[in-house]
GROMACS .gro file of C-alpha atoms in nm:
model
  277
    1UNK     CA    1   7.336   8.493  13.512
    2UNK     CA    2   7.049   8.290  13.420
    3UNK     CA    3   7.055   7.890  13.461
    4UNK     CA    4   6.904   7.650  13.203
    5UNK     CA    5   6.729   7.390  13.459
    6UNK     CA    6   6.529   7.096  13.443
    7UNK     CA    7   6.191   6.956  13.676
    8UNK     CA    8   6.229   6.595  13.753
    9UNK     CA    9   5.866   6.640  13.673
   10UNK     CA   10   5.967   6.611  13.317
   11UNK     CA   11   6.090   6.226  13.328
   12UNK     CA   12   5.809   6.122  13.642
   13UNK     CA   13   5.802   5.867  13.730
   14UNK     CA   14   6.165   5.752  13.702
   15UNK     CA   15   6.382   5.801  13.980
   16UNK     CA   16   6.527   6.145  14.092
   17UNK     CA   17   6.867   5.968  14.017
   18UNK     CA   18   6.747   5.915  13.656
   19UNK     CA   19   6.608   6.316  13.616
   20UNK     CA   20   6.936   6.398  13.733
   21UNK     CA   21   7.143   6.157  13.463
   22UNK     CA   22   6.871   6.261  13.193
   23UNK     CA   23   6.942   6.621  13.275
   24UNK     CA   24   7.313   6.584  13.255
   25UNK     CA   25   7.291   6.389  12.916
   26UNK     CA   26   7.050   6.665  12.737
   27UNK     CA   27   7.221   6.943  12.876
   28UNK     CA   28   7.125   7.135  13.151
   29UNK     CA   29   7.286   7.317  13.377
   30UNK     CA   30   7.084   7.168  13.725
   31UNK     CA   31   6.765   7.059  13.841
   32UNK     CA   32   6.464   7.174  14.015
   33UNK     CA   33   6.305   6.861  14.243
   34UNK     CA   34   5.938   6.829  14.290
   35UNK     CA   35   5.846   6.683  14.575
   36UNK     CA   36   5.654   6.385  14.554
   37UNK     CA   37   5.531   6.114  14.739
   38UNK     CA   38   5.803   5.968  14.679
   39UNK     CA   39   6.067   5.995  14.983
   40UNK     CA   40   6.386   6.056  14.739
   41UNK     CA   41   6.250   6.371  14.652
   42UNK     CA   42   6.249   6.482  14.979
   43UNK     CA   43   6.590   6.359  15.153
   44UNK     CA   44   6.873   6.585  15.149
   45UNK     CA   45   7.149   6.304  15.135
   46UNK     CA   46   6.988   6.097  14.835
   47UNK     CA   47   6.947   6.451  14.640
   48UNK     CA   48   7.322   6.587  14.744
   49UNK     CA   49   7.452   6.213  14.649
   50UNK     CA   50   7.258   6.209  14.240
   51UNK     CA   51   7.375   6.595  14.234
   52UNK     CA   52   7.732   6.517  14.331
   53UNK     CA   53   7.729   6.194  14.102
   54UNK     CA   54   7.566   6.367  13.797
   55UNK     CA   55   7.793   6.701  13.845
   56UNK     CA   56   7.464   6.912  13.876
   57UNK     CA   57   7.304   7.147  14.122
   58UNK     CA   58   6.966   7.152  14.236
   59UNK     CA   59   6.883   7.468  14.162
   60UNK     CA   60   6.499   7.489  14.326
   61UNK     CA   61   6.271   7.234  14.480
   62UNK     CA   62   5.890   7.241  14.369
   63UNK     CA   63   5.683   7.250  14.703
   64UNK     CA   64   5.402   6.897  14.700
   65UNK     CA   65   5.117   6.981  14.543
   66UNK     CA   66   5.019   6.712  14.299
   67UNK     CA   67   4.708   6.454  14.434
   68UNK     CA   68   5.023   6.175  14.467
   69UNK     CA   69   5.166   6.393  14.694
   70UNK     CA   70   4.892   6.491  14.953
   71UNK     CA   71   5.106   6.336  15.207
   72UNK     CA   72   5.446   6.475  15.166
   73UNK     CA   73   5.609   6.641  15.464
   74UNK     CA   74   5.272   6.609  15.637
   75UNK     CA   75   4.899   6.733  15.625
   76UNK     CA   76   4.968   7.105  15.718
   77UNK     CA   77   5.011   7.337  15.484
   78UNK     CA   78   5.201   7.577  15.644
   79UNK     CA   79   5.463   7.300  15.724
   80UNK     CA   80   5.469   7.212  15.406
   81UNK     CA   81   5.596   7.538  15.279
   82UNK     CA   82   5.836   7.574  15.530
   83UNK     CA   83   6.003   7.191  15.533
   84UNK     CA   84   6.012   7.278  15.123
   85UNK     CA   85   6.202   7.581  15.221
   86UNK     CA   86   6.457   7.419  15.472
   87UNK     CA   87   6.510   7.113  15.159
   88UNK     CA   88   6.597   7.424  14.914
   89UNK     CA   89   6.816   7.535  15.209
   90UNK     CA   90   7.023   7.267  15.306
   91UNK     CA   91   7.065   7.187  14.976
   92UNK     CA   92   7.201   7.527  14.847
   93UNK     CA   93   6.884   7.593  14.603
   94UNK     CA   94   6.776   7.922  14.637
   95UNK     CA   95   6.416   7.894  14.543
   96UNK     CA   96   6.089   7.715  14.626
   97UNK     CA   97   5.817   7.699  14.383
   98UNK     CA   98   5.442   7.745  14.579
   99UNK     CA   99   5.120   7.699  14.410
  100UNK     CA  100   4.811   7.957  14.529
  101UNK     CA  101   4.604   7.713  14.778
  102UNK     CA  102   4.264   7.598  14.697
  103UNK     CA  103   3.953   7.828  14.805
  104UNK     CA  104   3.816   7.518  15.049
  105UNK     CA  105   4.177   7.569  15.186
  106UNK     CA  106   4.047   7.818  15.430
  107UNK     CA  107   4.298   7.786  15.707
  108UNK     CA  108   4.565   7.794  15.473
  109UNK     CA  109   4.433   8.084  15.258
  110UNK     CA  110   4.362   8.301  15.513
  111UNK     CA  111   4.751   8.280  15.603
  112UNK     CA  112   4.864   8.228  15.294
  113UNK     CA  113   5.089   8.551  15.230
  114UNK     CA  114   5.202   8.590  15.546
  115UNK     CA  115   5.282   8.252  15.576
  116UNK     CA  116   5.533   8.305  15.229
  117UNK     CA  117   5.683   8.603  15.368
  118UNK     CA  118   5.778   8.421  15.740
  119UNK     CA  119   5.883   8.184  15.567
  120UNK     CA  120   6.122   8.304  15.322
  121UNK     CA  121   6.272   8.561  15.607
  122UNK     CA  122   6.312   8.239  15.810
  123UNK     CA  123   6.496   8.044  15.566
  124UNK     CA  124   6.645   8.290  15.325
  125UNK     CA  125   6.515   8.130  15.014
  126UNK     CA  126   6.277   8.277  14.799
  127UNK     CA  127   5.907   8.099  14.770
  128UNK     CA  128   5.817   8.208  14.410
  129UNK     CA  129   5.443   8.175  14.392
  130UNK     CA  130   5.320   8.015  14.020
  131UNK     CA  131   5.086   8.185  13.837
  132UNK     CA  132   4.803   7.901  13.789
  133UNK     CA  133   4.433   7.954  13.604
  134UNK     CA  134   4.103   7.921  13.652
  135UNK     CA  135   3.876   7.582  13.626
  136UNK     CA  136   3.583   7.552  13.361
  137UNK     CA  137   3.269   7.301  13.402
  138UNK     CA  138   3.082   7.342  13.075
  139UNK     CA  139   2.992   7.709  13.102
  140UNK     CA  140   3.062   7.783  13.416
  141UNK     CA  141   3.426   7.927  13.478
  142UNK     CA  142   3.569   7.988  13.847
  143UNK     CA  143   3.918   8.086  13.994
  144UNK     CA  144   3.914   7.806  14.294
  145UNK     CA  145   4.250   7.915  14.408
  146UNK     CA  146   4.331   8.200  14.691
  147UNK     CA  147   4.419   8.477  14.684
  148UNK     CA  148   4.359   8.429  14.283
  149UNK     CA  149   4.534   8.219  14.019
  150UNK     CA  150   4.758   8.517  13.910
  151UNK     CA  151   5.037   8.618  14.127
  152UNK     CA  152   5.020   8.998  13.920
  153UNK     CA  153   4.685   9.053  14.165
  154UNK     CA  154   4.813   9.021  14.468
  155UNK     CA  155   5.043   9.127  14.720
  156UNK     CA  156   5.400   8.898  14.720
  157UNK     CA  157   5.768   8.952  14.698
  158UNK     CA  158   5.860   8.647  14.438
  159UNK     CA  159   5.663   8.498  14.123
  160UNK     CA  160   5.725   8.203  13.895
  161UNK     CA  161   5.581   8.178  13.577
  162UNK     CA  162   5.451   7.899  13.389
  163UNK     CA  163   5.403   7.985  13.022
  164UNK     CA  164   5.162   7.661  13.019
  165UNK     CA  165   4.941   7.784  13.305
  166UNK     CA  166   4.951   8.106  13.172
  167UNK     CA  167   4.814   7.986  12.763
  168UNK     CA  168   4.532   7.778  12.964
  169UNK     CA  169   4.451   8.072  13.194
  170UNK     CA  170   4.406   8.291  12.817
  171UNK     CA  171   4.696   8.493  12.943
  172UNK     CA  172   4.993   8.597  12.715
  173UNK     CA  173   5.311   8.483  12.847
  174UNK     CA  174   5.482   8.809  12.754
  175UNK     CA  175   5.257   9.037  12.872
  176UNK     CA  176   5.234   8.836  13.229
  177UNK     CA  177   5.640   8.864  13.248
  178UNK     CA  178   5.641   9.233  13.178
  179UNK     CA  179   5.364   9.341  13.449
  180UNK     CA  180   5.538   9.082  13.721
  181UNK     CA  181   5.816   9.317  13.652
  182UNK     CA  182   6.094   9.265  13.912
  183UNK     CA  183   5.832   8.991  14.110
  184UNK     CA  184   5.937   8.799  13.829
  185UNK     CA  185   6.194   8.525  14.004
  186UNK     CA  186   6.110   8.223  13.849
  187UNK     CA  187   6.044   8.080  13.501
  188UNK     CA  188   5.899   7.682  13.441
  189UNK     CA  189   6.013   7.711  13.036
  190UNK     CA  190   5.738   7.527  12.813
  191UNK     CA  191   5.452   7.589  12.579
  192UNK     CA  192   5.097   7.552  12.508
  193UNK     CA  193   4.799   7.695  12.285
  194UNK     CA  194   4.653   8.029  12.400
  195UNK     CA  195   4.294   7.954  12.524
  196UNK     CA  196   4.050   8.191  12.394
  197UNK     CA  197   3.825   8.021  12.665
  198UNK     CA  198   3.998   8.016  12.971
  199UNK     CA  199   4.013   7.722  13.174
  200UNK     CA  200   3.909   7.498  12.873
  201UNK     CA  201   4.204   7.404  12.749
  202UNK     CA  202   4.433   7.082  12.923
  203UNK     CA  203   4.684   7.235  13.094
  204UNK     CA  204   4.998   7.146  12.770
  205UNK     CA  205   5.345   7.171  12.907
  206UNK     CA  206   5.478   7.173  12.529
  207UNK     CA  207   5.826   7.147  12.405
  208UNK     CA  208   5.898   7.505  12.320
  209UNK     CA  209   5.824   7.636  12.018
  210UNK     CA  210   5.514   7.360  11.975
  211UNK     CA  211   5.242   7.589  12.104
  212UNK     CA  212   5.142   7.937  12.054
  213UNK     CA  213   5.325   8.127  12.343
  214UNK     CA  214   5.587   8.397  12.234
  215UNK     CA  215   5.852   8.162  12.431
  216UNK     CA  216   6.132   8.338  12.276
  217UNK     CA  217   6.017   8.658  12.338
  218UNK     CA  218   6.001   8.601  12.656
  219UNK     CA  219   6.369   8.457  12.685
  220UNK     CA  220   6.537   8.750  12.476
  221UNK     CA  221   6.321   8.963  12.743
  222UNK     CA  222   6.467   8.799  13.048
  223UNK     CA  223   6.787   8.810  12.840
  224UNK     CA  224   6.767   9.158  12.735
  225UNK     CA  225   6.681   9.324  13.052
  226UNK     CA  226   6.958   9.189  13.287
  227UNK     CA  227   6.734   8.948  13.470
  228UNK     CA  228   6.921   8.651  13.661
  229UNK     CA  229   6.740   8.373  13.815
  230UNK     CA  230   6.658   8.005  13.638
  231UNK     CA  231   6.406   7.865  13.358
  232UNK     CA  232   6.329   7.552  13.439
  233UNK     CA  233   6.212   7.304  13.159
  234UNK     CA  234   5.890   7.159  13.254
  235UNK     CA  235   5.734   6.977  12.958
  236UNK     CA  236   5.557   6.660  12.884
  237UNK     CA  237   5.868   6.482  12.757
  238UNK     CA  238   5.743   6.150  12.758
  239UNK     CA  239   5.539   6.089  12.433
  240UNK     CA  240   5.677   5.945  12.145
  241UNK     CA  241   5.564   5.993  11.783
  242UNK     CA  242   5.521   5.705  11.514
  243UNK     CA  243   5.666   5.483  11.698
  244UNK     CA  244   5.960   5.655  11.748
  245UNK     CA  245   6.136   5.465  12.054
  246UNK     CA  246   5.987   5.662  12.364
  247UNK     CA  247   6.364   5.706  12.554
  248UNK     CA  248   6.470   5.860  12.217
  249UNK     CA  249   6.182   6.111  12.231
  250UNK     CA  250   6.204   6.203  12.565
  251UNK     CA  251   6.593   6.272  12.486
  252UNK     CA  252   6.512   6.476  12.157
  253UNK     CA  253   6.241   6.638  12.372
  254UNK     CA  254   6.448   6.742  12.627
  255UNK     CA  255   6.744   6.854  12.407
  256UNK     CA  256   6.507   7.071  12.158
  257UNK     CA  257   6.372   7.242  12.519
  258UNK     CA  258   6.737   7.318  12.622
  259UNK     CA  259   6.872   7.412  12.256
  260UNK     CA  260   6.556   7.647  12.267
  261UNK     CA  261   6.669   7.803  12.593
  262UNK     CA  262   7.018   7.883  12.491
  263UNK     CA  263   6.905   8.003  12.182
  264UNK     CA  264   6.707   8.246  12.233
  265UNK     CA  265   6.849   8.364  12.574
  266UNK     CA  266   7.109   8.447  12.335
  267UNK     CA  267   6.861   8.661  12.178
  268UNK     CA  268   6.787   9.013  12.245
  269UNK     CA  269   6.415   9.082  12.116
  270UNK     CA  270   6.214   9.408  12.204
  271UNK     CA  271   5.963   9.348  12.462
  272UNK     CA  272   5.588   9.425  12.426
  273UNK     CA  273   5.409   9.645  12.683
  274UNK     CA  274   5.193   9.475  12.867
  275UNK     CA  275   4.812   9.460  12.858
  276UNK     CA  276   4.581   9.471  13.128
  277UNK     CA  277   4.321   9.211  13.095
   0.00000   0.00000   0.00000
């Protein structure tokens, strides 16, 4: 079965309580809770009392890794991981989404995959590792994270993919779902316009359907080939458009990403073979 979810990184920085009404409202069937430096995100009786009061799950918690976050559950990395892991546990989610660490992360790269793996067998929740992309500085273009910015080259158990990473990173969305193959545990659903210059393009997080990713194909693949696990709406839901009120856009946002979803998981498209690049 898959799960329709949404990121309380869509509707930052209201309250977790107020991703969790939000999500109710537009439709989804749970949420996925990144952990901020905020302390809601991160305690287990504020998070079971908005799921119980909202009638929603949290279906996955999003390990820290934004700048505001640096701080959450501590300095180490490794502890990091694993008190995201124990959240995702107590809390009945069975996955944890883990960016690749930074090269100057040495400590912490050098352990990296073996840290996942200990992890995961520890807790019995899959750490899904996000396919990110590489930086650009005027000409210059360099994959700062370790072991790599795409999960596909290296050696782990449990994937998520980002379409938006993926269109910055010049990577087609499709073709990164069908070589993950059964790696493939985790989807954040959005869009964004395929770079043809990778790492110069702003990292999107569309509404689906907005950017040049074959979204849909990538749903009626999922769809299609039996695969169970949740896609997670993570889009920029915030902007409004000529001066549309900017709680009704993030609404109509929200609902076109989960109409989207439904629709096309309802789908059954034939999937491209994947190429190489």
């Amino acid at each position: 079965m898959i799960t329709v979810g949404m990121s309380t990184s869509c509707v930052s920085p209201r309250s977790v309580d107020e991703a969790f009404r939000l999500a109710r409202t537009t439709g989804f069937d749970g949420v996925e809770v990144m952990v901020t430096g905020d302390r809601r995100t991160r305690d287990a009786r504020l998070l079971r009392a908005s799921s119980s009061r909202w009638g929603l799950p949290v279906l996955s918690v999003h390990a820290p890794v934004l700048p505001a976050a640096h701080f959450a559950f501590g300095r180490d990395q490794r502890e990091k991981l694993a008190r995201s892991a124990h959240l995702a546990a107590e809390l009945g989610a069975a996955t944890v989404v883990v960016h690749p660490p930074f090269r100057w992360q040495r400590r912490h790269a050098a352990g990296f995959l073996e840290t996942v793996r200990e992890v995961a067998a520890a807790t019995g929740v899959v750490l899904a590792v996000e396919n990110m992309f590489p930086w650009r500085l005027g000409p210059v273009r360099a994959d700062v994270y370790s072991p790599g910015h795409d999960p596909w080259t290296f050696d782990v158990d449990a994937a998520t993919l980002d379409l938006s990473h993926a269109a910055v990173a010049g990577r087609d969305a499709l073709d990164l779902a069908l070589a993950l193959g059964p790696r493939l545990r985790h989807v954040h659903l959005c869009d964004g316009v395929l770079s043809t210059r990778p790492g110069g393009l702003v990292d999107q997080h569309l509404v689906p359907g907005t950017g040049t990713q074959p979204v849909a194909e990538v749903l009626a693949h999922l769809a299609g080939s039996g695969w169970s696990g949740s896609v997670v709406a993570e889009v920029h839901a915030s902007d409004h458009r000529d001066g549309t009120d900017p709680e009704e856009a993030r609404v109509d946002s929200l609902r076109r990403t989960v109409a989207f979803a439904r629709t096309h998981l309802a789908a059954r498209h034939p999937a491209r073979r994947p190429t190489r690049a």
